[in-house]
């Protein structure tokens, strides 16, 4: 069975989060989870969507989105409408910030920071920004690196540090320039451990703006950093 959908339509629906099952008119639709977490109500709605518009199967991606499988091309629009009625949306593709990957955070005995809360804030602020290439972000709650933050374009790692009074408190190590896939690179940490979420969000915003404005179309953030120089990029991210 050959795919009868035009290349233009394949590109359009891919931008909506629907990836073609090669050689067919069927797709897997990616439902965004914002931070890798969904409510039981949302899960029921997704299951109903899979029964109504897909083949009844739901899979989970490595970036913690939920894929509804076996969606015929003609069912894409009604599926999107049905998901919107449940407060959900599809996406997670294209040259922009991809779905944020988060570990368990403070529900884990080793977790130092609220990974779910921070991941959702990152998603809400930055997921629609158009970039030269995709940008992957991961938030890990401790130095065990379960979600591999240092293999993402931007990675946040929760740490235990001390404040000015010498009292133990959570800290945030930020790594930039990691990647995993066809080419790999280990992210390099910034020289400063950040002390609060606002500082982290500010650094992420500066990183995304720098990548948007100084990156070249088709290059990953790691390539931009290598071209511009880590010292230059770090100075821009940590400047007032």
PDB file of C-alpha atoms in Angstrom, residues 48-216:
ATOM      1  CA  UNK A  48     -10.749   7.897  24.065  1.00  0.00           C
ATOM      2  CA  UNK A  49      -9.027   9.760  21.237  1.00  0.00           C
ATOM      3  CA  UNK A  50      -6.981   6.673  20.391  1.00  0.00           C
ATOM      4  CA  UNK A  51     -10.149   4.585  20.187  1.00  0.00           C
ATOM      5  CA  UNK A  52     -12.101   7.143  18.144  1.00  0.00           C
ATOM      6  CA  UNK A  53      -9.440   8.308  15.699  1.00  0.00           C
ATOM      7  CA  UNK A  54      -6.522   5.856  15.879  1.00  0.00           C
ATOM      8  CA  UNK A  55      -5.992   2.124  16.146  1.00  0.00           C
ATOM      9  CA  UNK A  56      -6.482   2.074  19.916  1.00  0.00           C
ATOM     10  CA  UNK A  57      -2.759   2.016  20.691  1.00  0.00           C
ATOM     11  CA  UNK A  58      -0.839   4.639  22.654  1.00  0.00           C
ATOM     12  CA  UNK A  59       2.957   4.737  22.905  1.00  0.00           C
ATOM     13  CA  UNK A  60       5.361   6.925  24.859  1.00  0.00           C
ATOM     14  CA  UNK A  61       8.306   8.659  23.207  1.00  0.00           C
ATOM     15  CA  UNK A  62      11.796   9.162  24.601  1.00  0.00           C
ATOM     16  CA  UNK A  63      10.933  12.840  25.100  1.00  0.00           C
ATOM     17  CA  UNK A  64       7.908  11.955  27.235  1.00  0.00           C
ATOM     18  CA  UNK A  65       5.226  12.821  24.725  1.00  0.00           C
ATOM     19  CA  UNK A  66       2.308  10.473  24.064  1.00  0.00           C
ATOM     20  CA  UNK A  67       1.738   9.160  20.553  1.00  0.00           C
ATOM     21  CA  UNK A  68      -1.671   8.083  19.314  1.00  0.00           C
ATOM     22  CA  UNK A  69      -0.975   5.471  16.642  1.00  0.00           C
ATOM     23  CA  UNK A  70      -2.718   4.589  13.399  1.00  0.00           C
ATOM     24  CA  UNK A  71      -4.427   7.925  12.730  1.00  0.00           C
ATOM     25  CA  UNK A  72      -5.682   8.109   9.133  1.00  0.00           C
ATOM     26  CA  UNK A  73      -4.981  11.372   7.347  1.00  0.00           C
ATOM     27  CA  UNK A  74      -8.691  12.209   7.260  1.00  0.00           C
ATOM     28  CA  UNK A  75      -8.883  11.848  11.056  1.00  0.00           C
ATOM     29  CA  UNK A  76      -6.115  14.340  11.862  1.00  0.00           C
ATOM     30  CA  UNK A  77      -8.347  17.435  11.987  1.00  0.00           C
ATOM     31  CA  UNK A  78     -11.138  15.831  14.068  1.00  0.00           C
ATOM     32  CA  UNK A  79      -8.536  14.322  16.413  1.00  0.00           C
ATOM     33  CA  UNK A  80      -6.961  17.733  17.021  1.00  0.00           C
ATOM     34  CA  UNK A  81     -10.376  19.212  17.745  1.00  0.00           C
ATOM     35  CA  UNK A  82     -11.234  16.403  20.145  1.00  0.00           C
ATOM     36  CA  UNK A  83      -7.933  16.825  22.005  1.00  0.00           C
ATOM     37  CA  UNK A  84      -8.476  20.583  22.303  1.00  0.00           C
ATOM     38  CA  UNK A  85     -11.782  19.894  24.036  1.00  0.00           C
ATOM     39  CA  UNK A  86      -9.775  18.120  26.733  1.00  0.00           C
ATOM     40  CA  UNK A  87      -7.194  20.898  27.030  1.00  0.00           C
ATOM     41  CA  UNK A  88      -4.588  18.951  25.042  1.00  0.00           C
ATOM     42  CA  UNK A  89      -2.661  19.653  21.859  1.00  0.00           C
ATOM     43  CA  UNK A  90      -0.322  17.946  19.427  1.00  0.00           C
ATOM     44  CA  UNK A  91       3.121  19.094  18.308  1.00  0.00           C
ATOM     45  CA  UNK A  92       6.693  18.447  19.363  1.00  0.00           C
ATOM     46  CA  UNK A  93       8.267  18.679  15.913  1.00  0.00           C
ATOM     47  CA  UNK A  94      10.055  21.301  13.867  1.00  0.00           C
ATOM     48  CA  UNK A  95      12.731  23.931  14.417  1.00  0.00           C
ATOM     49  CA  UNK A  96      11.789  25.047  17.896  1.00  0.00           C
ATOM     50  CA  UNK A  97      12.031  23.994  21.541  1.00  0.00           C
ATOM     51  CA  UNK A  98      10.983  20.357  21.735  1.00  0.00           C
ATOM     52  CA  UNK A  99       8.922  18.882  24.610  1.00  0.00           C
ATOM     53  CA  UNK A 100      10.778  19.233  27.897  1.00  0.00           C
ATOM     54  CA  UNK A 101      12.060  16.035  29.496  1.00  0.00           C
ATOM     55  CA  UNK A 102      11.843  15.893  33.287  1.00  0.00           C
ATOM     56  CA  UNK A 103      12.760  13.315  35.906  1.00  0.00           C
ATOM     57  CA  UNK A 104      10.735  12.656  39.073  1.00  0.00           C
ATOM     58  CA  UNK A 105      12.288  15.582  40.939  1.00  0.00           C
ATOM     59  CA  UNK A 106      11.549  15.889  44.630  1.00  0.00           C
ATOM     60  CA  UNK A 107       9.410  12.720  44.722  1.00  0.00           C
ATOM     61  CA  UNK A 108      12.740  10.859  44.378  1.00  0.00           C
ATOM     62  CA  UNK A 109      14.911  10.493  47.466  1.00  0.00           C
ATOM     63  CA  UNK A 110      17.810  12.140  45.623  1.00  0.00           C
ATOM     64  CA  UNK A 111      15.848  14.971  43.981  1.00  0.00           C
ATOM     65  CA  UNK A 112      16.968  18.496  44.865  1.00  0.00           C
ATOM     66  CA  UNK A 113      14.652  20.646  42.724  1.00  0.00           C
ATOM     67  CA  UNK A 114      11.043  20.720  41.505  1.00  0.00           C
ATOM     68  CA  UNK A 115      11.724  19.379  38.032  1.00  0.00           C
ATOM     69  CA  UNK A 116       8.058  19.154  36.978  1.00  0.00           C
ATOM     70  CA  UNK A 117       7.347  22.758  37.974  1.00  0.00           C
ATOM     71  CA  UNK A 118      10.441  24.141  36.263  1.00  0.00           C
ATOM     72  CA  UNK A 119       9.872  22.063  33.122  1.00  0.00           C
ATOM     73  CA  UNK A 120       6.318  23.350  32.765  1.00  0.00           C
ATOM     74  CA  UNK A 121       7.504  26.958  33.117  1.00  0.00           C
ATOM     75  CA  UNK A 122      10.135  26.382  30.423  1.00  0.00           C
ATOM     76  CA  UNK A 123       7.520  24.844  28.138  1.00  0.00           C
ATOM     77  CA  UNK A 124       5.000  27.645  28.624  1.00  0.00           C
ATOM     78  CA  UNK A 125       7.568  30.386  27.968  1.00  0.00           C
ATOM     79  CA  UNK A 126       9.595  28.990  25.103  1.00  0.00           C
ATOM     80  CA  UNK A 127       7.881  26.172  23.203  1.00  0.00           C
ATOM     81  CA  UNK A 128       6.665  28.387  20.321  1.00  0.00           C
ATOM     82  CA  UNK A 129       9.966  30.180  19.609  1.00  0.00           C
ATOM     83  CA  UNK A 130      11.175  29.643  16.023  1.00  0.00           C
ATOM     84  CA  UNK A 131      14.852  28.627  15.910  1.00  0.00           C
ATOM     85  CA  UNK A 132      17.549  27.658  13.367  1.00  0.00           C
ATOM     86  CA  UNK A 133      17.110  24.012  14.386  1.00  0.00           C
ATOM     87  CA  UNK A 134      15.386  21.955  17.051  1.00  0.00           C
ATOM     88  CA  UNK A 135      16.367  22.634  20.656  1.00  0.00           C
ATOM     89  CA  UNK A 136      16.080  19.914  23.267  1.00  0.00           C
ATOM     90  CA  UNK A 137      15.920  20.709  26.980  1.00  0.00           C
ATOM     91  CA  UNK A 138      16.023  18.298  29.922  1.00  0.00           C
ATOM     92  CA  UNK A 139      15.653  18.939  33.658  1.00  0.00           C
ATOM     93  CA  UNK A 140      17.213  16.465  36.082  1.00  0.00           C
ATOM     94  CA  UNK A 141      16.699  16.598  39.827  1.00  0.00           C
ATOM     95  CA  UNK A 142      20.152  15.472  40.917  1.00  0.00           C
ATOM     96  CA  UNK A 143      23.670  14.617  39.740  1.00  0.00           C
ATOM     97  CA  UNK A 144      22.647  11.045  38.850  1.00  0.00           C
ATOM     98  CA  UNK A 145      21.527  12.475  35.489  1.00  0.00           C
ATOM     99  CA  UNK A 146      18.733   9.961  34.847  1.00  0.00           C
ATOM    100  CA  UNK A 147      17.279  12.050  31.994  1.00  0.00           C
ATOM    101  CA  UNK A 148      20.757  12.909  30.618  1.00  0.00           C
ATOM    102  CA  UNK A 149      20.555  16.732  30.817  1.00  0.00           C
ATOM    103  CA  UNK A 150      24.147  17.079  29.575  1.00  0.00           C
ATOM    104  CA  UNK A 151      23.213  15.348  26.305  1.00  0.00           C
ATOM    105  CA  UNK A 152      20.609  18.019  25.499  1.00  0.00           C
ATOM    106  CA  UNK A 153      21.056  21.421  23.882  1.00  0.00           C
ATOM    107  CA  UNK A 154      20.274  22.885  27.303  1.00  0.00           C
ATOM    108  CA  UNK A 155      20.341  20.795  30.461  1.00  0.00           C
ATOM    109  CA  UNK A 156      19.515  21.688  34.060  1.00  0.00           C
ATOM    110  CA  UNK A 157      20.848  19.541  36.904  1.00  0.00           C
ATOM    111  CA  UNK A 158      19.700  19.923  40.513  1.00  0.00           C
ATOM    112  CA  UNK A 159      22.514  20.105  43.069  1.00  0.00           C
ATOM    113  CA  UNK A 160      23.057  20.666  46.761  1.00  0.00           C
ATOM    114  CA  UNK A 161      24.970  23.873  47.461  1.00  0.00           C
ATOM    115  CA  UNK A 162      25.284  26.545  50.163  1.00  0.00           C
ATOM    116  CA  UNK A 163      23.938  30.073  50.313  1.00  0.00           C
ATOM    117  CA  UNK A 164      25.795  33.168  51.529  1.00  0.00           C
ATOM    118  CA  UNK A 165      25.157  32.165  55.143  1.00  0.00           C
ATOM    119  CA  UNK A 166      26.648  28.728  54.588  1.00  0.00           C
ATOM    120  CA  UNK A 167      23.270  26.980  54.827  1.00  0.00           C
ATOM    121  CA  UNK A 168      22.628  24.043  52.502  1.00  0.00           C
ATOM    122  CA  UNK A 169      20.152  24.818  49.713  1.00  0.00           C
ATOM    123  CA  UNK A 170      19.265  23.580  46.202  1.00  0.00           C
ATOM    124  CA  UNK A 171      21.393  24.815  43.276  1.00  0.00           C
ATOM    125  CA  UNK A 172      21.049  24.575  39.508  1.00  0.00           C
ATOM    126  CA  UNK A 173      23.890  23.535  37.229  1.00  0.00           C
ATOM    127  CA  UNK A 174      23.231  24.507  33.615  1.00  0.00           C
ATOM    128  CA  UNK A 175      24.915  22.667  30.744  1.00  0.00           C
ATOM    129  CA  UNK A 176      24.814  23.866  27.148  1.00  0.00           C
ATOM    130  CA  UNK A 177      25.690  22.341  23.805  1.00  0.00           C
ATOM    131  CA  UNK A 178      24.883  18.673  24.379  1.00  0.00           C
ATOM    132  CA  UNK A 179      23.340  16.491  21.689  1.00  0.00           C
ATOM    133  CA  UNK A 180      22.490  12.872  21.030  1.00  0.00           C
ATOM    134  CA  UNK A 181      21.606  11.123  17.783  1.00  0.00           C
ATOM    135  CA  UNK A 182      23.373  11.152  14.428  1.00  0.00           C
ATOM    136  CA  UNK A 183      26.106  13.267  16.029  1.00  0.00           C
ATOM    137  CA  UNK A 184      26.888  13.374  19.733  1.00  0.00           C
ATOM    138  CA  UNK A 185      28.382  16.009  22.004  1.00  0.00           C
ATOM    139  CA  UNK A 186      28.663  16.321  25.764  1.00  0.00           C
ATOM    140  CA  UNK A 187      27.212  19.532  27.116  1.00  0.00           C
ATOM    141  CA  UNK A 188      29.579  21.843  28.963  1.00  0.00           C
ATOM    142  CA  UNK A 189      28.485  23.329  32.312  1.00  0.00           C
ATOM    143  CA  UNK A 190      28.456  27.043  32.928  1.00  0.00           C
ATOM    144  CA  UNK A 191      31.032  28.184  35.463  1.00  0.00           C
ATOM    145  CA  UNK A 192      28.376  29.442  37.905  1.00  0.00           C
ATOM    146  CA  UNK A 193      25.885  27.392  39.946  1.00  0.00           C
ATOM    147  CA  UNK A 194      22.563  29.251  39.894  1.00  0.00           C
ATOM    148  CA  UNK A 195      20.582  29.645  43.122  1.00  0.00           C
ATOM    149  CA  UNK A 196      16.942  30.001  42.022  1.00  0.00           C
ATOM    150  CA  UNK A 197      14.463  29.248  39.227  1.00  0.00           C
ATOM    151  CA  UNK A 198      14.269  32.833  38.022  1.00  0.00           C
ATOM    152  CA  UNK A 199      17.992  32.872  37.320  1.00  0.00           C
ATOM    153  CA  UNK A 200      17.668  29.562  35.445  1.00  0.00           C
ATOM    154  CA  UNK A 201      14.773  30.835  33.316  1.00  0.00           C
ATOM    155  CA  UNK A 202      16.726  34.014  32.559  1.00  0.00           C
ATOM    156  CA  UNK A 203      19.763  32.026  31.386  1.00  0.00           C
ATOM    157  CA  UNK A 204      17.574  29.739  29.265  1.00  0.00           C
ATOM    158  CA  UNK A 205      15.898  32.781  27.703  1.00  0.00           C
ATOM    159  CA  UNK A 206      19.282  34.306  26.857  1.00  0.00           C
ATOM    160  CA  UNK A 207      20.457  30.978  25.392  1.00  0.00           C
ATOM    161  CA  UNK A 208      17.375  30.665  23.199  1.00  0.00           C
ATOM    162  CA  UNK A 209      17.614  34.292  22.053  1.00  0.00           C
ATOM    163  CA  UNK A 210      21.315  33.840  21.239  1.00  0.00           C
ATOM    164  CA  UNK A 211      20.584  30.651  19.288  1.00  0.00           C
ATOM    165  CA  UNK A 212      17.704  32.344  17.469  1.00  0.00           C
ATOM    166  CA  UNK A 213      19.664  35.481  16.573  1.00  0.00           C
ATOM    167  CA  UNK A 214      23.212  34.163  16.030  1.00  0.00           C
ATOM    168  CA  UNK A 215      22.618  30.572  14.986  1.00  0.00           C
ATOM    169  CA  UNK A 216      22.719  29.578  11.330  1.00  0.00           C
TER     170      UNK A 216
END
